[in-house]
Short mmCIF file of C-alpha atoms in Angstrom, two decimals:
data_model
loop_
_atom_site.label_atom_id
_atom_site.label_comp_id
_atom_site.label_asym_id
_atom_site.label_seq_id
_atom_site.Cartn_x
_atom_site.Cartn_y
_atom_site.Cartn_z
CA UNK J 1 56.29 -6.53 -1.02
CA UNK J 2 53.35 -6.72 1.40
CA UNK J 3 49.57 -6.41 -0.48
CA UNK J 4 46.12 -6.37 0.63
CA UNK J 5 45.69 -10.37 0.17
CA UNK J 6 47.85 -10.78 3.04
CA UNK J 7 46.21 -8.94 5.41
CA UNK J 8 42.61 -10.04 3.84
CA UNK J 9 41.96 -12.65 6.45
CA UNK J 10 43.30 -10.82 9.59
CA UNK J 11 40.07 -9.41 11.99
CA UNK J 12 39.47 -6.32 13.26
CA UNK J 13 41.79 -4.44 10.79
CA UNK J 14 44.82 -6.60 12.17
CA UNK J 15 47.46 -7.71 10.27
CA UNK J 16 49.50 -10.67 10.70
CA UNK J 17 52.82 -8.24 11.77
CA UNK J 18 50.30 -6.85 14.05
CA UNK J 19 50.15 -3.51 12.87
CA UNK J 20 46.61 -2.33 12.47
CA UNK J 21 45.63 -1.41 9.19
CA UNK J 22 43.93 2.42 9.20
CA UNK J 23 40.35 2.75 8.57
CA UNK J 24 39.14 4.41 5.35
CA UNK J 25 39.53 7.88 5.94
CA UNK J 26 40.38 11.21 4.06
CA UNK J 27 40.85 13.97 6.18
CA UNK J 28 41.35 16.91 3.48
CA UNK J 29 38.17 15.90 1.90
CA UNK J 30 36.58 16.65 5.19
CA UNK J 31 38.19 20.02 5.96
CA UNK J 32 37.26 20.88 2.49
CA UNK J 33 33.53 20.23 3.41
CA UNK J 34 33.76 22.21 6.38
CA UNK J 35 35.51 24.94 4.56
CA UNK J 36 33.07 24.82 1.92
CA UNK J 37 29.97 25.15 5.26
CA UNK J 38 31.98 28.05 6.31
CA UNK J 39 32.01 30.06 3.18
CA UNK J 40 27.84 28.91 2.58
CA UNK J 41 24.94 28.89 3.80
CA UNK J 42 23.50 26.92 0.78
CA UNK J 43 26.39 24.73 1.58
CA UNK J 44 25.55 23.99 4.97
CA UNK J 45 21.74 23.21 3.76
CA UNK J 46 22.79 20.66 1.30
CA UNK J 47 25.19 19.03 3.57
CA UNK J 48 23.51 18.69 6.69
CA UNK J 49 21.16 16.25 4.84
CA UNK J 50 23.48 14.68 2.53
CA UNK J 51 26.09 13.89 5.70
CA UNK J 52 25.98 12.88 9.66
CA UNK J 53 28.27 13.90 11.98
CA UNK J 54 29.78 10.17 12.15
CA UNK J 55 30.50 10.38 9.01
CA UNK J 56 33.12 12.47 9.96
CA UNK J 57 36.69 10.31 10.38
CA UNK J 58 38.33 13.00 12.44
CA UNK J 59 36.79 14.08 16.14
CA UNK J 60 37.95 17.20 15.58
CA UNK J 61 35.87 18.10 12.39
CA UNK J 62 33.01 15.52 13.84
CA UNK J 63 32.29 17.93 16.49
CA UNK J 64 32.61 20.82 14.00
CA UNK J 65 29.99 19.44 12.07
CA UNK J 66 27.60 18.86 14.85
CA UNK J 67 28.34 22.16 16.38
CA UNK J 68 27.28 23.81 12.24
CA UNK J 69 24.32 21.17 12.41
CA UNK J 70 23.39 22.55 16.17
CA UNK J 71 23.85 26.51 14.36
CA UNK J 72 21.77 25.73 12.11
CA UNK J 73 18.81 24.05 13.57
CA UNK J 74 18.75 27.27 16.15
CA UNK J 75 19.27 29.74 13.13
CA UNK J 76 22.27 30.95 13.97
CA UNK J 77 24.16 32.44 11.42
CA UNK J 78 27.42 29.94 10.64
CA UNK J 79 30.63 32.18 9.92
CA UNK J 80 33.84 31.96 11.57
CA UNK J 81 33.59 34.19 14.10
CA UNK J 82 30.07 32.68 15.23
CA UNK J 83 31.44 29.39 15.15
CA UNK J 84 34.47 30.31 17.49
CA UNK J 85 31.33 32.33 19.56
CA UNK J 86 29.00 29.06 19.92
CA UNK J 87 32.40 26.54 20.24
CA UNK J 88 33.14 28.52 23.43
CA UNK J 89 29.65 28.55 24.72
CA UNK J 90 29.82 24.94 24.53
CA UNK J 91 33.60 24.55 25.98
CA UNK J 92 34.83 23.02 23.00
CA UNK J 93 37.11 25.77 21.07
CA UNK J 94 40.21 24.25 22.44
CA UNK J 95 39.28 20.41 21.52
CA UNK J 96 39.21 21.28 17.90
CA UNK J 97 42.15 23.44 17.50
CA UNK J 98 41.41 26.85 18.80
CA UNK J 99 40.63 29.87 17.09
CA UNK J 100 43.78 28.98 14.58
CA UNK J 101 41.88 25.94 13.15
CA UNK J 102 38.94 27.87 12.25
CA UNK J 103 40.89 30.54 10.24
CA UNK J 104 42.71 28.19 8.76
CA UNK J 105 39.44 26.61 7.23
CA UNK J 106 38.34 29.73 6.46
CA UNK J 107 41.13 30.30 4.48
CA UNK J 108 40.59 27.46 2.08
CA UNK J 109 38.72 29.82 -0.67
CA UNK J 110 38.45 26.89 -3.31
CA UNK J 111 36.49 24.56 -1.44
CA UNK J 112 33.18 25.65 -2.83
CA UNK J 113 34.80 24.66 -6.13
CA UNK J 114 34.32 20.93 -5.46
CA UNK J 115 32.83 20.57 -2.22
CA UNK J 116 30.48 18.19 -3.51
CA UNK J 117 32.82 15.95 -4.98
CA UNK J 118 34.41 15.69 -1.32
CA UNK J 119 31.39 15.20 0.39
CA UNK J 120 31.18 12.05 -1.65
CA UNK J 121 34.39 11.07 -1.17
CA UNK J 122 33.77 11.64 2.94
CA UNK J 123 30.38 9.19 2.71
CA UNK J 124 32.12 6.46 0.65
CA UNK J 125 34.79 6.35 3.44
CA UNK J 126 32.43 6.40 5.92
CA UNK J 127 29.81 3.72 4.22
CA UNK J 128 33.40 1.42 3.68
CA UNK J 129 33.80 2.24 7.82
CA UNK J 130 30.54 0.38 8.30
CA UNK J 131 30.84 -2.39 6.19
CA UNK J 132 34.52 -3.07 8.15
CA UNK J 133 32.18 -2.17 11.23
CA UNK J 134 29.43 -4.28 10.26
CA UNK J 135 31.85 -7.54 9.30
CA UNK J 136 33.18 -7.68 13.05
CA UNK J 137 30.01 -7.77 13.96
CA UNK J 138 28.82 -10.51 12.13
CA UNK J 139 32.43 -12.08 12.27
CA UNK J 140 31.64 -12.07 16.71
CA UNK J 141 27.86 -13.39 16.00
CA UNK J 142 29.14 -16.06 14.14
CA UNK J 143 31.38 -17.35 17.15
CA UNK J 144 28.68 -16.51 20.02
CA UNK J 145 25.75 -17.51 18.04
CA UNK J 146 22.49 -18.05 19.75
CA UNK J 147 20.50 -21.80 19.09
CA UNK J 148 18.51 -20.44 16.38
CA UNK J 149 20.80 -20.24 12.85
CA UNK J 150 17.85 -18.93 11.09
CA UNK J 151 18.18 -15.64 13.23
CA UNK J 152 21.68 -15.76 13.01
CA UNK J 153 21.56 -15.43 9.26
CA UNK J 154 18.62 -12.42 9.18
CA UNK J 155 20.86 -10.09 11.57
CA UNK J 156 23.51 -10.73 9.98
CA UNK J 157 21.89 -9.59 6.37
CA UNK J 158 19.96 -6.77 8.23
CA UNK J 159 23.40 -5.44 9.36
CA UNK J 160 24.75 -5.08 5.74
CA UNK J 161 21.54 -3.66 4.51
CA UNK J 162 21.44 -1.10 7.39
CA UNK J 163 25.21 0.11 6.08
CA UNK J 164 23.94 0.38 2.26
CA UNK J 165 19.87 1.89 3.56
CA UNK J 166 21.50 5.42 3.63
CA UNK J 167 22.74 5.14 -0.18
CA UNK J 168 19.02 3.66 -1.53
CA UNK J 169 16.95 6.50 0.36
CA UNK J 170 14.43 8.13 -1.41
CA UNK J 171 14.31 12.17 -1.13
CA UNK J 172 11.70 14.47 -0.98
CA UNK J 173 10.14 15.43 -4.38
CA UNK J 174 8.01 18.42 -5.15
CA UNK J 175 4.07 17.93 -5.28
CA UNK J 176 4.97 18.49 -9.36
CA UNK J 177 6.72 15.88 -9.54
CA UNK J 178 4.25 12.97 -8.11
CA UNK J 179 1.30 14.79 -10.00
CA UNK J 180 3.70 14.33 -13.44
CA UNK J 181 4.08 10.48 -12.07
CA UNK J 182 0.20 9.92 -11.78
CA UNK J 183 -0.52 11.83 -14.75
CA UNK J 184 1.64 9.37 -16.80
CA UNK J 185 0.17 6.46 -15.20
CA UNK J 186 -3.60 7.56 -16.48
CA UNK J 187 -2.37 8.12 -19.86
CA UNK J 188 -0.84 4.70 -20.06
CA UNK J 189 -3.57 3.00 -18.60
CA UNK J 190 -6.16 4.66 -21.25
CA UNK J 191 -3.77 3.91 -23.97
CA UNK J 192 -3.75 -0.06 -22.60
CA UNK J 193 -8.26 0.62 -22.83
CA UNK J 194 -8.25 0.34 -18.78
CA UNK J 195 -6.48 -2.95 -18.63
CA UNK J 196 -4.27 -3.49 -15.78
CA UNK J 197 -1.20 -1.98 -15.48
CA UNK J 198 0.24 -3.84 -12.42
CA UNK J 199 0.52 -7.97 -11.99
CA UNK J 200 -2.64 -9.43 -14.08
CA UNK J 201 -4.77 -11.43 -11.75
CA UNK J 202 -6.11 -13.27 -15.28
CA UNK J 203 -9.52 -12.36 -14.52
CA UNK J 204 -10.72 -9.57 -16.55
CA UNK J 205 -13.49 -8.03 -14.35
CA UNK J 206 -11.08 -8.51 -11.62
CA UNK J 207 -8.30 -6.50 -13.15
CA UNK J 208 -10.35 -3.52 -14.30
CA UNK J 209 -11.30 -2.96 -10.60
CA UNK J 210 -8.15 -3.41 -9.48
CA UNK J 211 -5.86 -2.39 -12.62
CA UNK J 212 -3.57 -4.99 -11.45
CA UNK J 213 -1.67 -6.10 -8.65
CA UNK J 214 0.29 -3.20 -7.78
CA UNK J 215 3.94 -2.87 -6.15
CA UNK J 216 4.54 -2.01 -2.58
CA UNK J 217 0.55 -3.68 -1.74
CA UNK J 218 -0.61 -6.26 0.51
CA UNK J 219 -3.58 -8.39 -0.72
CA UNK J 220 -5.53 -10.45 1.47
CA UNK J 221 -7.28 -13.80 0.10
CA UNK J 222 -9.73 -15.29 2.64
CA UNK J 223 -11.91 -18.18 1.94
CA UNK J 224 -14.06 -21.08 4.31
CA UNK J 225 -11.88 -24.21 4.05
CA UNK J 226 -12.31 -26.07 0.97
CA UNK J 227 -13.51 -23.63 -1.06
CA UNK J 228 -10.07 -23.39 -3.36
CA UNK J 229 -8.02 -20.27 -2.20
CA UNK J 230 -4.75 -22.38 -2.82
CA UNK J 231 -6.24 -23.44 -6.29
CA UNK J 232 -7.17 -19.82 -6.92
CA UNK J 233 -3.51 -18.59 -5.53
CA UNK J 234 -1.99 -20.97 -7.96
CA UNK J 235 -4.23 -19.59 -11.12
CA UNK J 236 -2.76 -16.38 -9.91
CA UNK J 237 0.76 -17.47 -10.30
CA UNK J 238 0.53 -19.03 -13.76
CA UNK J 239 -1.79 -16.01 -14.96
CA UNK J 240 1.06 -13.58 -13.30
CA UNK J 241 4.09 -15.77 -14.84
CA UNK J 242 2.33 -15.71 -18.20
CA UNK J 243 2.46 -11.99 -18.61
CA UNK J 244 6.01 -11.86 -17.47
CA UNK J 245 6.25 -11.71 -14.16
CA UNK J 246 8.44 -13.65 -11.62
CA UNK J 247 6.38 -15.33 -8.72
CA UNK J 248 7.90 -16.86 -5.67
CA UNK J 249 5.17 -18.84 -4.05
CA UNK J 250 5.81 -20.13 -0.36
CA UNK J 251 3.65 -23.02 0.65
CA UNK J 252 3.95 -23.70 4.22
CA UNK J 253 1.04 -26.55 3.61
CA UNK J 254 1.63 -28.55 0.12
CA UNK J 255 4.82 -29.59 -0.83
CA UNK J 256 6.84 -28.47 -4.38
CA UNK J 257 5.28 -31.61 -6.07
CA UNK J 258 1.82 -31.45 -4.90
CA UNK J 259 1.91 -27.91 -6.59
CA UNK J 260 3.69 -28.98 -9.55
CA UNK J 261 1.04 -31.31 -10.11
CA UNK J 262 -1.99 -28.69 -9.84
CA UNK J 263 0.22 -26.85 -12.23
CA UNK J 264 0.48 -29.49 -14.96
CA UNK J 265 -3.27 -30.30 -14.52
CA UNK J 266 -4.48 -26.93 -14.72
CA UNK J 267 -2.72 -25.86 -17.44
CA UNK J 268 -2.71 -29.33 -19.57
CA UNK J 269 -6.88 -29.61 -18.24
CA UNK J 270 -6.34 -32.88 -17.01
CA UNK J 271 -8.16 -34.94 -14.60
CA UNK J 272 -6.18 -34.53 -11.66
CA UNK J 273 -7.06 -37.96 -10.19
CA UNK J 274 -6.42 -39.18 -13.36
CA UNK J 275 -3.00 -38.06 -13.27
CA UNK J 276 -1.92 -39.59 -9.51
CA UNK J 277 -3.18 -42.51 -10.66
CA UNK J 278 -1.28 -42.92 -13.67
CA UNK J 279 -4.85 -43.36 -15.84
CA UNK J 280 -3.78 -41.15 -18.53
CA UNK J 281 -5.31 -41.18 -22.30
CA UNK J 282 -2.46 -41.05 -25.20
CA UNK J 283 -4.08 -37.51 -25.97
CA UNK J 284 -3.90 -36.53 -22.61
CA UNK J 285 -0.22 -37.45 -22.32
CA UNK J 286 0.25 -34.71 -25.01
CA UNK J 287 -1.25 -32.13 -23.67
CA UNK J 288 0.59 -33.26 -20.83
CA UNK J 289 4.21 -32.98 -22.43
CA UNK J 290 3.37 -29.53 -23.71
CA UNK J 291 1.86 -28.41 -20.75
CA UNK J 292 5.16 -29.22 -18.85
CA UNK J 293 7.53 -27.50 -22.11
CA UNK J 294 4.77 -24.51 -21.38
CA UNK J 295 5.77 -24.30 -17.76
CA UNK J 296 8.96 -25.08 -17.79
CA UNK J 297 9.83 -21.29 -19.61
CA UNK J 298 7.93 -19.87 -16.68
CA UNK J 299 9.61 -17.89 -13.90
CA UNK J 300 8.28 -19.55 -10.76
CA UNK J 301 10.13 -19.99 -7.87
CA UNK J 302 8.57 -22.22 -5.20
CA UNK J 303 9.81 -22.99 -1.48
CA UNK J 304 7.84 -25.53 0.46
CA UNK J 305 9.40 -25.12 3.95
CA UNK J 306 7.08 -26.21 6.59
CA UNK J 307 6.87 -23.71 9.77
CA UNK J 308 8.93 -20.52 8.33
CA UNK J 309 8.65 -17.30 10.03
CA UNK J 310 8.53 -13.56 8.00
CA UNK J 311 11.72 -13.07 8.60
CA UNK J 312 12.44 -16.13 6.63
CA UNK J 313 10.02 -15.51 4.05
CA UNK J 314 11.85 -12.08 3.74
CA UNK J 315 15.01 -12.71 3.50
CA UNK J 316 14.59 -15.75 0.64
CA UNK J 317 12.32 -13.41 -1.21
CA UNK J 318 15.00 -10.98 -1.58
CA UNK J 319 16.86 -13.65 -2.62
CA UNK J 320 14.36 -15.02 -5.12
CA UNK J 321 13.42 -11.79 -6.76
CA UNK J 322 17.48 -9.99 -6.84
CA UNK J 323 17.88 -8.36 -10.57
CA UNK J 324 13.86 -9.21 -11.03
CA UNK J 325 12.42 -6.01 -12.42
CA UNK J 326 8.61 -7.91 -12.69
CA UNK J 327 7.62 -9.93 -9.64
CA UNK J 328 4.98 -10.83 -7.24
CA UNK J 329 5.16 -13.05 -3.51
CA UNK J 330 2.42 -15.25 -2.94
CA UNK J 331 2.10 -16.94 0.64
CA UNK J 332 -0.09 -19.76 1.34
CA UNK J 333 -1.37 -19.13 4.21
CA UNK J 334 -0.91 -16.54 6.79
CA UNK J 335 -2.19 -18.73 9.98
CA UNK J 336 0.84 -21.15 9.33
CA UNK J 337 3.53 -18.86 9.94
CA UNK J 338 5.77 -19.49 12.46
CA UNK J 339 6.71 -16.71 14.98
CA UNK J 340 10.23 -15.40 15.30
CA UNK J 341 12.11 -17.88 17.38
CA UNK J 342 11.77 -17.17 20.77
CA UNK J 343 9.79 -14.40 20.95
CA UNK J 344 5.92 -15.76 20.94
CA UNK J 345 3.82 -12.84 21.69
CA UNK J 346 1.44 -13.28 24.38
CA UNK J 347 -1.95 -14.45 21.66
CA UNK J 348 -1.90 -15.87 18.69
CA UNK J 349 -3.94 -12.56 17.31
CA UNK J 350 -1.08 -10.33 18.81
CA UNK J 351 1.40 -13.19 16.49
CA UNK J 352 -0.89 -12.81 13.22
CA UNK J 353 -1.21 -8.88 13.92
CA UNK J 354 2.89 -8.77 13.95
CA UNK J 355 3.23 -10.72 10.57
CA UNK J 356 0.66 -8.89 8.52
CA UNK J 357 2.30 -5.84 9.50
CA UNK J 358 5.61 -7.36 8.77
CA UNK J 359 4.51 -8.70 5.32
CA UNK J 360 2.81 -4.97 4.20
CA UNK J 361 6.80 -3.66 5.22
CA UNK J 362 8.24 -6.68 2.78
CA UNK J 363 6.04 -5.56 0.31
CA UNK J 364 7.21 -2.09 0.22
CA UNK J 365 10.71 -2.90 1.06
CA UNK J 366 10.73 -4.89 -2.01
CA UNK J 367 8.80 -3.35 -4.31
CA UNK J 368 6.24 -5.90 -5.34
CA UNK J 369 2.47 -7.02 -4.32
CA UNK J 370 2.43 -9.85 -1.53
CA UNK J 371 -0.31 -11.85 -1.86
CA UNK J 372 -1.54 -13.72 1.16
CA UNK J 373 -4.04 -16.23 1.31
CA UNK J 374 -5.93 -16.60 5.27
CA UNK J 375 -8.67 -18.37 6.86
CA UNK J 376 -11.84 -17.17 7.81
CA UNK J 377 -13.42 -17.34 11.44
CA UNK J 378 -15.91 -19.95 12.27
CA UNK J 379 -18.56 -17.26 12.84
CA UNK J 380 -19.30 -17.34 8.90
CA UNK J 381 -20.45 -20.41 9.19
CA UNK J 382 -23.62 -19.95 11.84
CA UNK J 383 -24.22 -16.49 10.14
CA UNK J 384 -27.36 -16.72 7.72
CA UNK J 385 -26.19 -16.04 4.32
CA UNK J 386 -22.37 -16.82 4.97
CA UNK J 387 -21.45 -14.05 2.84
CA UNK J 388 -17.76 -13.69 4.02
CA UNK J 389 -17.23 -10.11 5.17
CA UNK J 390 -13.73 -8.17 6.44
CA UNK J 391 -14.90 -9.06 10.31
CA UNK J 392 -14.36 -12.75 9.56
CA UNK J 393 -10.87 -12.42 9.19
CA UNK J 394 -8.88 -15.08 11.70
CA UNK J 395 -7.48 -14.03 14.46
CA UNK J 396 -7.06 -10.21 13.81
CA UNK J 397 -8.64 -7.31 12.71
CA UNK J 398 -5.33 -5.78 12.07
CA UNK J 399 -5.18 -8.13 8.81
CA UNK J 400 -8.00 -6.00 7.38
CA UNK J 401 -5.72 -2.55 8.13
CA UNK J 402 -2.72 -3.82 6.96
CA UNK J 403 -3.76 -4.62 3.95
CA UNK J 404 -4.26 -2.99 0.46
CA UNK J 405 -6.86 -5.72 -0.93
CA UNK J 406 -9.04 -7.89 0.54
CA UNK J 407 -10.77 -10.70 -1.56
CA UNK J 408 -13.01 -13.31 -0.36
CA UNK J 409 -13.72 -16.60 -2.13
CA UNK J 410 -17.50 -17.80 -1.53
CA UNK J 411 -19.35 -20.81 -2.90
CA UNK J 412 -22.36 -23.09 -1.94
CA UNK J 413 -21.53 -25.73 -0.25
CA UNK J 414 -24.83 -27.42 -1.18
CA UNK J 415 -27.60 -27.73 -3.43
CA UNK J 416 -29.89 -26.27 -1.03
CA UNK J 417 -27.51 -23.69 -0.22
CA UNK J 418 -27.03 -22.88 -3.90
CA UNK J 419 -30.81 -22.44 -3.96
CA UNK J 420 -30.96 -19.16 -2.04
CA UNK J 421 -31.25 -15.93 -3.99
CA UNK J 422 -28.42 -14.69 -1.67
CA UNK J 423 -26.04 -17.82 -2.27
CA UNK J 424 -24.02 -18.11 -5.65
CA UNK J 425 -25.14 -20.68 -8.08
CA UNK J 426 -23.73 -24.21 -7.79
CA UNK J 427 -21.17 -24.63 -9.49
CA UNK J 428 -19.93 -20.66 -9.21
CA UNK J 429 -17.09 -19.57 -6.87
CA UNK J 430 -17.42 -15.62 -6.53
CA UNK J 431 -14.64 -13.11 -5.75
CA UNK J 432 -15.75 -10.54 -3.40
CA UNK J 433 -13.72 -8.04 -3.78
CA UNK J 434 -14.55 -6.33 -0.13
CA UNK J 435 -11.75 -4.05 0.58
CA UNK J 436 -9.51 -2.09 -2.54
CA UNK J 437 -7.78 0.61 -1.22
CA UNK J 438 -7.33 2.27 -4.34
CA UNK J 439 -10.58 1.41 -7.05
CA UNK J 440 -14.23 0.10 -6.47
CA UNK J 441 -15.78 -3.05 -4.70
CA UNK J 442 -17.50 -5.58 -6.07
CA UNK J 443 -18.45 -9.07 -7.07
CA UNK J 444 -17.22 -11.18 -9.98
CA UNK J 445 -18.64 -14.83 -10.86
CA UNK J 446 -16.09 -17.36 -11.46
CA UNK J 447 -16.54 -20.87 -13.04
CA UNK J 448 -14.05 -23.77 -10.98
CA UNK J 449 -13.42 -27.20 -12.71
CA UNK J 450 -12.34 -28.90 -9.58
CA UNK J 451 -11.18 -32.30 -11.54
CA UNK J 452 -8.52 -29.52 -13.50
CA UNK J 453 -8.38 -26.90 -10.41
CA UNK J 454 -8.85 -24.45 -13.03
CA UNK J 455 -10.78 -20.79 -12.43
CA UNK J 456 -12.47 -19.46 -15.32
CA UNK J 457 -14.57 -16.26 -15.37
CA UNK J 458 -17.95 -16.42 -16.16
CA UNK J 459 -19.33 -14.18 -18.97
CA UNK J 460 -22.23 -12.13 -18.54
CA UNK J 461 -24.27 -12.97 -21.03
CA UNK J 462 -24.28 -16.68 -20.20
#
């Protein structure tokens, strides 16, 4: 007795007798549909969105479909006898059966009883059409494949996540609807006393401006060189892992141990050139053991490949983050980003402005806040004050419209400097908070230990 194992391998829908296996298909389902259209305009409404005409198995009731779609977008009325009218306007009548075939649809009084139940039916087959469709595909990439693997792997994904994008859409929603959505969000955040309500940035001056790093947004961290926006982006990870979330943090310029090591001296507040140098006080190899238990529960998943592109980043995010209801991305840093193979735009602006566009679409594909450290221009640096400001942004001002947040890191990078009423205090890094799509602006005063790479914000009142 033959089964489906031994036709499992065979391409194409081939088996090894040669006989080709039928695609899925059930061709009383979809008369029952078009009954169902006949007998309804409410029908016809409902499955017009819910269905496309290749859904449709049979030619015959795929061009009976389009020529109800067609009816309906003109606002015809749809009835048998206008649908034999407009089929011979068209010269189609005779490909789909004549005027018989239409009665004989017509006839079918119970479709309305179920019709929904068959339109579901009539997508699944179709949805299992593309996956078959979608396999050969990949099957024929796989044997013709260009030089870059990497590519190779992101069409092939994107082709299975095009066949499924149909059955994850969202629909419209009345106005009520969103306005019931925001008004539960306000009552949770004054029930949580303003606190955030999306990823906690650790920083609690921070987080009541921004009420959290929220899904679907794009944040921007600039910063001078040596100022600490990798040391701040990895106090953001162990603040956001704390509370619960899952981080996947992509450094395309230290490796996995280098940031393990900022890690362990953060959170154990150990010298960290102490700690590469093995001079390490018995009390400091304690709070170095239970720094490392401490860590060791949290969810962080790092990947330290040098020269990735987005479409990289993408695809092992989804990875990362599959059945993770609580996560954030953190990238460090923008400029390092490799362009898709083979396709380098003509500037390296035109390059950035395609990947911060491409990481604000990951964010909302996924659902989660990217964060995305980048360096400033050199033009801070002559301007007096060397306040950083949204126009310093490297190589393109589409970084500032892309994204949600924009935060600068500024210090003094001398005593002198420190002295000037419009310079932070040595010793202070400040966040300015310069672009927040959704809350205030603003400045907040943080205190770094450099030896720990630790951010702490300062109070007020000291």
């Amino acid at each position: 007795m033959e089964t489906v194992s031994d036709y499992a391998w065979a391409p194409s829908g081939v088996t090894e007798r040669g006989a080709r296996l039928q695609p899925p298909n059930n061709i009383e389902a979809e008369a029952t549909v078009l009954a169902a259209m006949l007998l309804s305009g409410e029908v016809v409404e409902e499955a017009i969105v819910f269905l496309l005409a290749d859904d449709f198995y049979r030619p015959v009731h795929r061009t009976l479909f389009s020529a109800m779609h067609d009816m309906y977008d003109q606002s015809l009325p749809i009835d048998s006898i206008s649908l034999i009218d407009y089929l011979k306007s068209i010269d189609k009548l005779e490909a789909v059966g004549g005027e018989a075939y239409i009665l004989d649809l017509i006839g079918n009084t119970l479709a309305l009883v179920n019709w929904q139940h068959h339109a579901n039916i009539v997508r699944r087959d179709a949805m299992l059409r593309e996956i078959i469709g979608a396999t050969n595909q990949i099957n024929a990439l796989a044997y013709d494949a260009p030089t870059d693997t990497k590519e190779v792997i992101e069409r092939a994904e994107s082709m299975l996540l095009s066949v499924t994008a149909r059955e994850v859409r969202s629909s419209y929603k009345p106005l009520i609807d969103f306005m019931r959505e925001a008004y539960l969000e306000a009552e949770e955040v004054a029930r949580a006393g303003g606190e955030a309500q999306g990823v906690p940035t650790g920083f609690p001056s921070l987080d009541r401006m921004l009420l959290g790093l929220r899904e679907g947004q794009l944040v921007i961290i600039g910063a001078r060189p040596a100022v600490g926006k990798t040391s701040f982006a990895l106090n953001l990870a162990l603040n956001a892992a704390a509370s619960g979330y899952a981080v996947g943090f992509f450094s395309l310029e230290m490796s996995g141990k280098e940031i393990a090591q900022r890690f362990i001296c953060a959170h154990a507040q150990v010298n960290m050139s102490n700690f590469r140098s093995g001079n390490i006080s018995p009390q400091e190899w304690v709070n170095i053991n239970e720094a490392t238990e401490e860590l060791s529960k949290l969810d962080i998943l790092i990947d330290d490949t040098p020269g990735t592109t987005v479409t990289e980043i993408r695809a092992k995010a989804r990875r990362m983050l599959h059945n993770k209801e609580k996560a954030i991305i953190i990238l460090d840093y923008l400029q390092l980003v490799s362009p898709p193979a083979g396709r380098r735009a003509e500037s390296r602006a035109v390059e950035v402005s395609e990947m911060s566009r491409a990481l604000k679409i990951m964010a909302k594909e996924l659902s989660v806040p990217v964060v995305s450290l980048s360096q400033l221009s050199r033009q801070v640096e002559s301007r007096t004050g060397k306040r950083p400001q949204l126009s310093d942004l490297r190589e393109s001002g589409s970084i500032e419209q892309d994204a949600d947040i924009v935060m600068f890191l500024d210090r003094s990078s001398s005593e002198q400097e420190a002295a000037r009423d419009d310079r932070p205090d040595e010793g202070i890094t400040r966040i300015v908070l310069a672009k927040n799509r959704s809350g205030p602006i603003g400045d907040v005063d943080l205190v770094f230990m450099p030896a720990s790479t630790k951010f702490f914000e300062l109070e007020r009142e000291d």
